[in-house]
Structures are given as structure tokens and as C-alpha cells.
GROMACS .gro file of C-alpha atoms in nm:
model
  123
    1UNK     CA    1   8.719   8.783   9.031
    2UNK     CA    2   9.006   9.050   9.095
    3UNK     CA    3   9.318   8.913   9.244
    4UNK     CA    4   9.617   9.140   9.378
    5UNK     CA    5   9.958   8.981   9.460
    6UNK     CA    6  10.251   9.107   9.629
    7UNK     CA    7  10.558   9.022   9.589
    8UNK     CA    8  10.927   9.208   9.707
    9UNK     CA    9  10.931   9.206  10.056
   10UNK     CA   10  11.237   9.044  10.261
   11UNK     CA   11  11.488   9.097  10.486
   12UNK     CA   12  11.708   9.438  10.458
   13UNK     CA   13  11.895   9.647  10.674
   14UNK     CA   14  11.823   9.971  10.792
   15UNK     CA   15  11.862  10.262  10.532
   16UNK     CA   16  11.834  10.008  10.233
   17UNK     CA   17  11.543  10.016   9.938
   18UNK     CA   18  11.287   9.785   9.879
   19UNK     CA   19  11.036   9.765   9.565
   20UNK     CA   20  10.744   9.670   9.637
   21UNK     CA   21  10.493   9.549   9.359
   22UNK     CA   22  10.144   9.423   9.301
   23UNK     CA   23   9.998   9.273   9.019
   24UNK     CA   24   9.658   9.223   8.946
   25UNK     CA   25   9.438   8.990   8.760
   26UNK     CA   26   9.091   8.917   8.673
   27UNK     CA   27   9.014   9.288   8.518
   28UNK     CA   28   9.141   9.604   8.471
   29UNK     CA   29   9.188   9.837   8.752
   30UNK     CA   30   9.221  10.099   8.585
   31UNK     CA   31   8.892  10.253   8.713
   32UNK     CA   32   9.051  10.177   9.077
   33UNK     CA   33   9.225  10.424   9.296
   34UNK     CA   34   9.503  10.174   9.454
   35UNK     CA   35   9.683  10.228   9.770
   36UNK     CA   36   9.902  10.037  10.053
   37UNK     CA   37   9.902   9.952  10.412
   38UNK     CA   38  10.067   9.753  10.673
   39UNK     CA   39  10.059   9.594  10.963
   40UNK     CA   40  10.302   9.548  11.242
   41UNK     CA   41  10.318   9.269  11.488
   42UNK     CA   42  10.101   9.391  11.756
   43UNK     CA   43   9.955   9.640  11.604
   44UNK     CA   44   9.635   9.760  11.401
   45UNK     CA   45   9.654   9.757  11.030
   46UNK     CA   46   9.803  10.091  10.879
   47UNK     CA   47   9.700  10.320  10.564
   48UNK     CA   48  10.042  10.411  10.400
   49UNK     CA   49   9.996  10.546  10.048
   50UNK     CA   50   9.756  10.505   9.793
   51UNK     CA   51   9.784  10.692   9.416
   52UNK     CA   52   9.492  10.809   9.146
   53UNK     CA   53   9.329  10.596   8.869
   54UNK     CA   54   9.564  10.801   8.605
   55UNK     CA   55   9.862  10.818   8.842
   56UNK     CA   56   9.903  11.202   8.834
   57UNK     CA   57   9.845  11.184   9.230
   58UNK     CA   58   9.947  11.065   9.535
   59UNK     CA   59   9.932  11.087   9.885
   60UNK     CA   60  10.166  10.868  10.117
   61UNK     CA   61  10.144  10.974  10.487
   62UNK     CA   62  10.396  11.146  10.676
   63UNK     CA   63  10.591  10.865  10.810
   64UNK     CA   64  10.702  10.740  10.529
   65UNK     CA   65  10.727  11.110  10.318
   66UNK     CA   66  11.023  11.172  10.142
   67UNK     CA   67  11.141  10.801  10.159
   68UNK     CA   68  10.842  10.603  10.007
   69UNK     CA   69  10.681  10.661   9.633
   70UNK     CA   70  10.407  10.471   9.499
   71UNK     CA   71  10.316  10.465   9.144
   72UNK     CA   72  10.126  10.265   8.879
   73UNK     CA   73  10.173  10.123   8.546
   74UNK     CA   74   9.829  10.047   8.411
   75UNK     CA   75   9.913   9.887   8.072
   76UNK     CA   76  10.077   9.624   8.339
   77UNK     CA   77   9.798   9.690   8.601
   78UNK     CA   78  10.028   9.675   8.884
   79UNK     CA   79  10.140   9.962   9.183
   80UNK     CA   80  10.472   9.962   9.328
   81UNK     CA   81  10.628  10.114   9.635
   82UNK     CA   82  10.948  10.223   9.594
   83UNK     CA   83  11.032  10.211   9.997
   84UNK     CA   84  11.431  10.403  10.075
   85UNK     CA   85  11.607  10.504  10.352
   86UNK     CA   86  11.428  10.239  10.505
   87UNK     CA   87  11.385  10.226  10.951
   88UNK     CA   88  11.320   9.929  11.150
   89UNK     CA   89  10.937  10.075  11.215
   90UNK     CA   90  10.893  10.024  10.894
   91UNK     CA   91  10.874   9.645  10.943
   92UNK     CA   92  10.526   9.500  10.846
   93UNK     CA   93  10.379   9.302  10.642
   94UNK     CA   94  10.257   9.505  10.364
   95UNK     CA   95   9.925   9.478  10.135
   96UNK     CA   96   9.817   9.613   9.866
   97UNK     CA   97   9.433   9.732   9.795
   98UNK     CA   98   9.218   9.845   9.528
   99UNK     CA   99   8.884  10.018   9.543
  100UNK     CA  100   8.663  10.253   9.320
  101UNK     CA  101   8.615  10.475   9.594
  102UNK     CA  102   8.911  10.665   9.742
  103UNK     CA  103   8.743  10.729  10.069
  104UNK     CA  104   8.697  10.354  10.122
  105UNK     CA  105   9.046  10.296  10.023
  106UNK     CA  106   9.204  10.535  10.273
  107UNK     CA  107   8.988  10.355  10.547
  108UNK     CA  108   9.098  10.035  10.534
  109UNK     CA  109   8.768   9.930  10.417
  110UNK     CA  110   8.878   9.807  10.037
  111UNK     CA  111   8.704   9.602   9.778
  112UNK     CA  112   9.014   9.423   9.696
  113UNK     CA  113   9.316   9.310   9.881
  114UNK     CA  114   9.605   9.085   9.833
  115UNK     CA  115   9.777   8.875  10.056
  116UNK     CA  116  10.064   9.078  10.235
  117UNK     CA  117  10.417   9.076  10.204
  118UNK     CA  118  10.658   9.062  10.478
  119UNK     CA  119  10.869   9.368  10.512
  120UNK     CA  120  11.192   9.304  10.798
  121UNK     CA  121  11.434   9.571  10.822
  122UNK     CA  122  11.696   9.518  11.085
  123UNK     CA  123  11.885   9.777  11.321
   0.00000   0.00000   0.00000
């Protein structure tokens, strides 16, 4: 049984950093292509950024470009989002998925999720 928790999120004001990280448990992902969403109040869950089994790639969508990085460390099987500059549409709760299939991933439709982190960034 795979487990992913989040952890980082909180309260910071606009044009600060968060890092966001998930660990996992239960198995090795390193056979999983790993991404993030989020999900405002109100509003349907979003794809956000999602990296390779190796790491060498990555693809974060153009919202966030230029202000978010995600990357992995697979000897600690865990993904991070390094979130800057950070805007108050950026507040979310954020989650982190896993999924053998990067096509499934980018969907929203996941084998894996965790739980969500809250994500407040005020004006």
C-alpha cells in the first residue's frame, strides 16, 4: 500500500517561497512519473506540475512558469515544489500524485494521492 504525504504548506505573504514536499511509503516510486495539483475554494481541482521517473524532465504549466520547480530525490522517494514569487491565486490546497502512466497523471486521474496541504498566501 503506497502512501504520499505532504507536508510545507502555511500561511505566507505575497511574493514569499514555499517548499513543498512529499514523501512516500509503502514502495518505491521510482517507476512513477509524480506530479502536483491544487485546488482552490470553489473551484475544480488543478494539474500544476508533474516531473519524469529519472527527474531529467519537467513540465509545470504556465501559471506558475518561472516561479514554481518541482523535482525529485528518489534515494528519499519524495518530490518537492519549490513555489517563489508566490500570488494570492496561488492559494490552494495542494496534493501530490503518483502514477505509472504520465497521461493519467496529467489528468487528474492518479493511482496515488496524498492528502493535500493548505497553501494561503495573503495580499
Amino acid at each position: 500500500q503506497v502512501q504520499l504525504v505532504e507536508s510545507g504548506g502555511g500561511l505566507v505573504q505575497a511574493g514569499g517561497s514555499l517548499r513543498l514536499s512529499c514523501a512516500a511509503s509503502g514502495r518505491s516510486l521510482r517507476s512513477d512519473v509524480m506530479g502536483w495539483f491544487r485546488q482552490a475554494p470553489g473551484k475544480e481541482r488543478e494539474f500544476v506540475a508533474s516531473i519524469t521517473r529519472s527527474g531529467s524532465s519537467t513540465y509545470l504549466v504556465d501559471s506558475v512558469k518561472g516561479r514554481f520547480v518541482i523535482s525529485r530525490d528518489n534515494a528519499k522517494n519524495t518530490v518537492y515544489l519549490q513555489m517563489n514569487s508566490l500570488k494570492p491565486e496561488d492559494t490552494a490546497v495542494y496534493y501530490c500524485a503518483a502514477d505509472q502512466n504520465t497521461s493519467r497523471l496529467r489528468v487528474g486521474v492518479a493511482y496515488y494521492w496524498g492528502q493535500g496541504t493548505q497553501v494561503t498566501v495573503s495580499s
